[in-house]
XYZ file of C-alpha atoms in Angstrom:
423
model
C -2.790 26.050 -8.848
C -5.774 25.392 -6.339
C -5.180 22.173 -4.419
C -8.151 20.767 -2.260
C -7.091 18.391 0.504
C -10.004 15.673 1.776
C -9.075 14.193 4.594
C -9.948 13.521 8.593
C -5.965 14.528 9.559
C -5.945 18.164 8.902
C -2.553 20.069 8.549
C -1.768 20.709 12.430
C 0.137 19.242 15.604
C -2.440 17.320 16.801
C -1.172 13.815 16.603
C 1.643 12.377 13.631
C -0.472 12.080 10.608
C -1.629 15.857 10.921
C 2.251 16.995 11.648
C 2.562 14.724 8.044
C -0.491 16.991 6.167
C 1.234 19.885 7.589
C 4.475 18.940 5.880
C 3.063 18.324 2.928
C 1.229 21.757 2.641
C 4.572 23.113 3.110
C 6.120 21.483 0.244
C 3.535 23.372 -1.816
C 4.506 26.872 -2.228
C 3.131 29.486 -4.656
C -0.474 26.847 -4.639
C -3.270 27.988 -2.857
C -4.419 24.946 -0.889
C -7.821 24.281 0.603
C -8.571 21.482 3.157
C -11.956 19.380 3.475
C -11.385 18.648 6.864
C -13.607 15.510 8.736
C -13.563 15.364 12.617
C -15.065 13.489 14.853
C -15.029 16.288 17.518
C -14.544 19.917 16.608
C -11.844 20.469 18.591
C -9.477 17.562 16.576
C -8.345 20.512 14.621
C -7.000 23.148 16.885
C -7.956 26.699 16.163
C -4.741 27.642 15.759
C -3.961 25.236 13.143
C -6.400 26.164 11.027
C -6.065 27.841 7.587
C -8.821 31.459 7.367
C -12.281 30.486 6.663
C -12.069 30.653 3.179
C -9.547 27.918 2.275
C -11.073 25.566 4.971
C -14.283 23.446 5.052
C -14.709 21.061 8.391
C -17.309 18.640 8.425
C -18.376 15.744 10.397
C -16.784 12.304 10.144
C -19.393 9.370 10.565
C -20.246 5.988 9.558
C -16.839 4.555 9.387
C -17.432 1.609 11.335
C -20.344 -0.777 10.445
C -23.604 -1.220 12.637
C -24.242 -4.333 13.797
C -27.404 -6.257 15.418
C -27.807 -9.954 16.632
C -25.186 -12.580 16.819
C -23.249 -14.825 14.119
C -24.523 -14.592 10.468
C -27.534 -12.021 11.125
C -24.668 -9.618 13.123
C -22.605 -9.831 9.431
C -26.093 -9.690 7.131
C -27.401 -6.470 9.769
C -23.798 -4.891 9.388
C -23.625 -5.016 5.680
C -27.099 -3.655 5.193
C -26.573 -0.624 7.731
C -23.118 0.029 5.647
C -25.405 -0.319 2.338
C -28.262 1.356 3.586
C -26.752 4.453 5.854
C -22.584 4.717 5.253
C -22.749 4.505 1.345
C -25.774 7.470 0.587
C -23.956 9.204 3.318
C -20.488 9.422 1.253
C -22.175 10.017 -1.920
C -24.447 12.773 -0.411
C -21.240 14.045 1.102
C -19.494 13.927 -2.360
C -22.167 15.729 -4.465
C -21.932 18.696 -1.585
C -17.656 18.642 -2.651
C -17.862 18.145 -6.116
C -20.237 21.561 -5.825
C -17.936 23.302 -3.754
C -14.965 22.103 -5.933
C -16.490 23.490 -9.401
C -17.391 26.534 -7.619
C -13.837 26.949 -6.243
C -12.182 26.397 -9.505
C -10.436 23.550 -7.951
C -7.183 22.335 -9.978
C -6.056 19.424 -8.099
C -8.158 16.700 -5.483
C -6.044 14.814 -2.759
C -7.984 12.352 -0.539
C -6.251 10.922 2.487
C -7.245 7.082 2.016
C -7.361 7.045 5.759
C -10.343 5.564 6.401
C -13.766 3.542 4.569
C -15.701 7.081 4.146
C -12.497 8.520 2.539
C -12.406 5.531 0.271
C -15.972 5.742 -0.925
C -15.646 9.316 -1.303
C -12.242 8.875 -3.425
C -14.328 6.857 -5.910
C -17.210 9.190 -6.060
C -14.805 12.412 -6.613
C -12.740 9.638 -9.632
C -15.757 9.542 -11.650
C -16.264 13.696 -12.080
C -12.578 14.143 -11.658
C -11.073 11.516 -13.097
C -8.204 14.362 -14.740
C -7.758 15.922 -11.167
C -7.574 12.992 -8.347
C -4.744 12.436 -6.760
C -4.715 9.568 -3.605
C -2.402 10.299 -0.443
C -1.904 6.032 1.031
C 0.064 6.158 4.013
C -1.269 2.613 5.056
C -2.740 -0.478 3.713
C -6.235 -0.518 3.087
C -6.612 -4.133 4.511
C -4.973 -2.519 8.010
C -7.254 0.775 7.422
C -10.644 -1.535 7.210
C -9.349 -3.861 10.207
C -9.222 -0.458 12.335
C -12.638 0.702 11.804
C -13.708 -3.491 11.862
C -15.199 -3.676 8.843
C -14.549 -7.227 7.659
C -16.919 -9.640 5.854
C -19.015 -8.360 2.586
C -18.173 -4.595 3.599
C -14.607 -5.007 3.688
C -14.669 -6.615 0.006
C -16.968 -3.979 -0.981
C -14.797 -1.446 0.288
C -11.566 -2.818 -1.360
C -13.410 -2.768 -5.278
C -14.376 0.763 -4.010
C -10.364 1.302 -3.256
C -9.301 -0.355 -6.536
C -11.425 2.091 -8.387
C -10.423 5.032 -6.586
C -6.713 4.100 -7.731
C -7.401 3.482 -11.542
C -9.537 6.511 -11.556
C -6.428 8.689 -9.584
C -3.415 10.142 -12.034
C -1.048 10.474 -9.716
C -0.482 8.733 -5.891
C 1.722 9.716 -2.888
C 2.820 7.390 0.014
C 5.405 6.730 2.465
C 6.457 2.781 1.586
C 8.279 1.534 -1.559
C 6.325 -1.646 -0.924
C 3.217 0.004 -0.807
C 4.003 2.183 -4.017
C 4.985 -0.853 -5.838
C 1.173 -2.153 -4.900
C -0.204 0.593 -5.840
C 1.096 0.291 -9.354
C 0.299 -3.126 -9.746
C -3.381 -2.180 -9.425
C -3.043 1.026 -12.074
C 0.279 0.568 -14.128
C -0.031 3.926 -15.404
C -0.542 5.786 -12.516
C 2.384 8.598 -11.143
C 3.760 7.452 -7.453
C 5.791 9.062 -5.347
C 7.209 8.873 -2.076
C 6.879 11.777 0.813
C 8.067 11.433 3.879
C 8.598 14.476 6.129
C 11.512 15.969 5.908
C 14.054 16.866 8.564
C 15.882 19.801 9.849
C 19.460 19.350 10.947
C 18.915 21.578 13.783
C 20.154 18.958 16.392
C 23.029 17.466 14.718
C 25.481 20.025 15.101
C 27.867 18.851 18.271
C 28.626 15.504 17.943
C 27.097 12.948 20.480
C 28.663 11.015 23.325
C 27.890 8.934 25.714
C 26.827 9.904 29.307
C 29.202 9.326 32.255
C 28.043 8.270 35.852
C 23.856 10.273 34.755
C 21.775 8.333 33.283
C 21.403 6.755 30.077
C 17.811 7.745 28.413
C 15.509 5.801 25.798
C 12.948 7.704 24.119
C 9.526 6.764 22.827
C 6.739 9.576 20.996
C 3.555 8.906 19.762
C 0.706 6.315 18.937
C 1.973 2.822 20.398
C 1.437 0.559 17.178
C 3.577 -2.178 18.295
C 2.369 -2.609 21.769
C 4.135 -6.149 21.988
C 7.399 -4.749 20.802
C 7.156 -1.679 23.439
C 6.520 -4.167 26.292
C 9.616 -6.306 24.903
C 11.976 -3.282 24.973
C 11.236 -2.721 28.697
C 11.476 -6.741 29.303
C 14.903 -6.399 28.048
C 15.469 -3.099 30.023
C 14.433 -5.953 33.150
C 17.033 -8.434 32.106
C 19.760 -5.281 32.414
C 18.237 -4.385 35.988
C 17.681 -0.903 34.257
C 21.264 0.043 34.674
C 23.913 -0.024 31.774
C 27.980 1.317 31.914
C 27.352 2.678 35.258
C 23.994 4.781 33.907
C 20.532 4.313 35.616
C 18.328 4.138 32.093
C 15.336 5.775 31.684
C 12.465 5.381 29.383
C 10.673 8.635 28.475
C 7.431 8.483 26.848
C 5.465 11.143 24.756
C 2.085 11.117 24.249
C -1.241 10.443 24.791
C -2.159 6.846 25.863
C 0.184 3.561 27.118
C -0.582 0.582 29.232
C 1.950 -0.173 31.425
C 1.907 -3.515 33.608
C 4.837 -4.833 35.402
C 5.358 -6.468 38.735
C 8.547 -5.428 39.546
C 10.095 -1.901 39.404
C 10.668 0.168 36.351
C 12.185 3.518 35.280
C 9.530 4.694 32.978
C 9.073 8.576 32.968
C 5.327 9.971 31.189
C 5.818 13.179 29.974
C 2.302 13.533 28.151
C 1.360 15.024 25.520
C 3.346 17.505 24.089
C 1.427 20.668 22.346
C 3.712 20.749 18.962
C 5.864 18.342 17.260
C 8.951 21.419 17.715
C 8.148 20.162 21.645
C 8.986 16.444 20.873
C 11.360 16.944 18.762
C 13.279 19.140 21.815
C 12.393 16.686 24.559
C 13.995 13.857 22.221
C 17.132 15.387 21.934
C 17.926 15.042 25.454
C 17.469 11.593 24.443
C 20.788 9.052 24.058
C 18.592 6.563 21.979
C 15.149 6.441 19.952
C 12.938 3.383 20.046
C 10.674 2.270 16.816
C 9.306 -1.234 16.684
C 7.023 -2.633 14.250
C 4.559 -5.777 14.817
C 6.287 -8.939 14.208
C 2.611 -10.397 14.729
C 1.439 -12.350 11.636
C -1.988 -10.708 12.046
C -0.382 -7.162 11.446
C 1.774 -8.361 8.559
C 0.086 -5.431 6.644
C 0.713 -2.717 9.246
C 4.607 -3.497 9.060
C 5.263 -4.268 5.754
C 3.396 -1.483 3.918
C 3.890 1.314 6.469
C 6.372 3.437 7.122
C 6.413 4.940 10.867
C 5.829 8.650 10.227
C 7.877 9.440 13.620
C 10.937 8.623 11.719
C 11.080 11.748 10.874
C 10.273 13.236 14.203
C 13.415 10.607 15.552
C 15.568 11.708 13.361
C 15.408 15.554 14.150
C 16.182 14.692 16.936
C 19.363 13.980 16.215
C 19.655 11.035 18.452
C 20.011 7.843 16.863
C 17.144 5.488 16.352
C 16.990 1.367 17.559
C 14.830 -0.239 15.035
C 12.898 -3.058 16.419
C 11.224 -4.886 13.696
C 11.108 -8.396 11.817
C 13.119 -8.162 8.661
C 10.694 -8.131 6.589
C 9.233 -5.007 7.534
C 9.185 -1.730 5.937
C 11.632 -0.379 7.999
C 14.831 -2.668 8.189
C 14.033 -3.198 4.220
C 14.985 0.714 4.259
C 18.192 0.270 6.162
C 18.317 -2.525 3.091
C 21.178 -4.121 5.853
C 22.661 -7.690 4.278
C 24.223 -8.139 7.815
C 21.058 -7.933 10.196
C 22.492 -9.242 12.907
C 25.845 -6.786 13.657
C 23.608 -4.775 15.481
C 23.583 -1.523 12.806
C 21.193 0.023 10.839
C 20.670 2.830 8.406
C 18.382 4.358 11.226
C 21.468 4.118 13.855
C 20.699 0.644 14.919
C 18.968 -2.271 14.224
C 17.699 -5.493 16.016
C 15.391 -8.170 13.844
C 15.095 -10.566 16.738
C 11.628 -10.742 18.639
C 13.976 -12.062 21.530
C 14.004 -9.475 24.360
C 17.317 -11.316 25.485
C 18.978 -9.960 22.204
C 17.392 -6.528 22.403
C 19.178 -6.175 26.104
C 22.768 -7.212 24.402
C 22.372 -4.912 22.143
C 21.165 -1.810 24.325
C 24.353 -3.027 26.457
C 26.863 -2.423 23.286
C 25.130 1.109 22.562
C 25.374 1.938 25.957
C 28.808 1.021 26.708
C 30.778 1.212 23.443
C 31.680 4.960 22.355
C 33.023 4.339 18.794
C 30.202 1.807 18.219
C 27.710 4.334 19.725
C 29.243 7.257 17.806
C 29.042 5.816 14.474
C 25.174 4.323 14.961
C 24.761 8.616 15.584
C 26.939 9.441 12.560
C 24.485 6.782 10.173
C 21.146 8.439 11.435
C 22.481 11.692 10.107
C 23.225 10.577 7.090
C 20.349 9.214 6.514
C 18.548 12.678 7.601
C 20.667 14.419 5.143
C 20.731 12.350 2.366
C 16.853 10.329 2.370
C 14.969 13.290 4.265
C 15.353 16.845 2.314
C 13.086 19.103 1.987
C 13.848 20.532 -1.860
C 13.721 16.344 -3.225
C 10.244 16.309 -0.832
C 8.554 18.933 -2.447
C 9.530 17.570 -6.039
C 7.476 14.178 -4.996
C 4.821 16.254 -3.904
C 4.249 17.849 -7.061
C 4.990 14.932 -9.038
C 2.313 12.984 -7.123
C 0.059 15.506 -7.384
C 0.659 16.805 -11.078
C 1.506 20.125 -10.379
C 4.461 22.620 -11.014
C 7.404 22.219 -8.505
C 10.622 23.445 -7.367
C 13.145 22.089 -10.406
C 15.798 19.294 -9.557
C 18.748 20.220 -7.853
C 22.185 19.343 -9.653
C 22.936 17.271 -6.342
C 22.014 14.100 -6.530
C 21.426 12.125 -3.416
C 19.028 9.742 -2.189
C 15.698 10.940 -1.311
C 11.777 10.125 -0.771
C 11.775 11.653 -3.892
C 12.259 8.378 -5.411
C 10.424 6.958 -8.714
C 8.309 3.939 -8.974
C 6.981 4.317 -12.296
């Protein structure tokens, strides 16, 4: 079948939600899939990543956030009318030109990435031609989505009717969060949601893992910082343990684009950059004795933690090193691990810590660090959970499912998997 993608994370490497598009495109064999891609700058999309000419469309992404003049009341009254009077035409203008290219194209199936407000409006406009073919791909929240791009006030409840509609007028939905699936069908009862998240390939968890003797014990961080709070806790607690654990120096290696570090006293924090694939990461990582992902425990991102699920999960657990799990327990991810004993230090992931205390983060670094068997068996639960909740085959079936299209047929294993059903 003919698939269009519309979204402003193109299949690619540049940056964790377009290594997530291009993991989804691979779960769709035997389709021929087109992409709508919107950038801000041409070169978002890497030439390399892109798909010929002819399945590929690239325009320009604008007007997400609002334009404001003036101070108080008139700023919110000047924002709402630029966002009536310029961002709204703009999606609909931008929707006639797809729905033409889409009837043209013979287009079967219509995913929008509900990434950000133009992708919402345009979701809503494609729902009312297409109401038989839409499909919605939520990775996050919208309330966290419109708190991104600041739109708060009268555009932000515009924009969340717009959202509702979009997901009444959608058959089918994909996402990454239980919790956020569950939402999803409490807004359109009917509709078909599925979960995707990327799946992993064993490739690292061959040899068992051990613990270093007399090197250096090293902590590993990729990607976007989200929980900026949480990443400055983890080296507060790295302070409390002078940086040195079982006779290791430890080292925190970081991959990507952007952090802000401040400290005055001495740490052991190693940039590498960014890295031109996610194959790179994936490699540097596995020289790696631990992985690091927080979430916010900050009641003003409630909606970032508990409806998102950190796409460089996936990335962690390819790694094949295990993963410590920073994050209140309420959160998307220790809700995963589904742990009744939060604080034993363990966790589906590898490990697990639920305090915001950077004292209990350090004692349990200290364990990992210095207890083999307790060490060995956090590495033996993170590929587990790779095997069993991050296949490929049970990945593509939610793909299709979500999407309404023909896929692989079930396997007579049965495992856990993101596979899983919510309706």
């Amino acid at each position: 079948m003919k698939i269009a993608i519309v979204t402003t994370s193109p299949p690619g490497e540049n940056g964790v939600g377009q290594n997530y598009l291009s993991a989804l495109v691979s779960a769709l064999p035997g389709h021929e899939v087109f992409v709508a891609a919107f950038l801000r700058n041409d070169a978002d999309w890497r030439t390399g990543d892109r798909p010929d000419e002819a399945r590929r469309l690239i325009l320009k992404q604008q007007f997400e956030s609002p334009r404001r003049f003036g101070r108080g009341p008139i700023a919110n009254w000047s924002g709402h009318l630029t966002f009536r009077g310029v961002a709204v035409p703009h999606a609909k203008e931008v929707a006639a030109q797809l729905i033409d290219e889409f009837r043209d194209r013979g287009i079967d199936r219509i995913l929008v990435v509900m990434e950000s407000p133009q992708m919402i409006l345009l979701a809503e406009a494609l729902g009312e031609i297409f109401r038989d073919r839409l499909s919605i791909l939520v990775w996050d929240h919208p309330e966290h989505v419109l708190s991104l791009y600041g739109q708060d006030g009268l555009n932000r409840s515009f924009l969340m009717k717009a959202f509702h509609r979009s997901v009444l007028a959608s058959r089918g939905a994909i996402t990454v969060a239980p919790s956020l699936g569950e939402w999803l069908q409490e807004i359109n009862p009917g509709l078909t949601v599925r979960l995707f998240r990327s799946p992993v390939t064993l490739g690292y968890h061959e040899t068992p893992r051990r613990l270093p003797s007399g090197s250096k014990f090293e902590i590993g961080f990729a990607g976007s910082v989200t929980a900026p709070d949480e990443l400055e806790r983890l080296q507060a607690a790295l302070d409390r343990l002078s940086w040195r654990v079982n006779g290791c120096e430890i080292e925190l290696s970081l991959f990507g684009k952007r952090y802000k570090l401040v400290s005055s006293t001495g740490r052991n924090v190693r940039y590498h950059g960014f890295l031109p694939s996610q194959r790179d990461v994936i490699e540097k990582l596995s020289h790696c004795q631990l992985c690091f992902l927080p979430q916010p425990f900050g009641s003003d991102r409630r909606w970032f933690a508990e409806y998102s699920f950190p796409t460089k999960t996936s990335t962690y657990l390819a790694s094949g090193a295990p993963i410590l799990v920073n994050a209140p327990a309420w959160a998307s991810l220790p809700r995963f691990s589904d742990n009744d004993s939060t604080d034993d230090g363990t966790g589906r992931l590898g490990f697990e810590c639920t305090s915001d205390d950077s004292k209990a983060i350090a004692k349990l670094i200290a364990r990992i660090a210095s207890d083999a068997t307790f060490y060995g068996e956090g590495c033996e639960r993170a590929t587990e959970c790779a095997r069993t909740a991050f296949g490929s085959q049970p990945g593509a079936i939610a793909v299709a499912e979500g999407l309404q299209v023909p896929g692989p047929a079930p396997t007579a294993t049965v495992v856990e998997s993101p596979a899983a059903v919510l309706t």
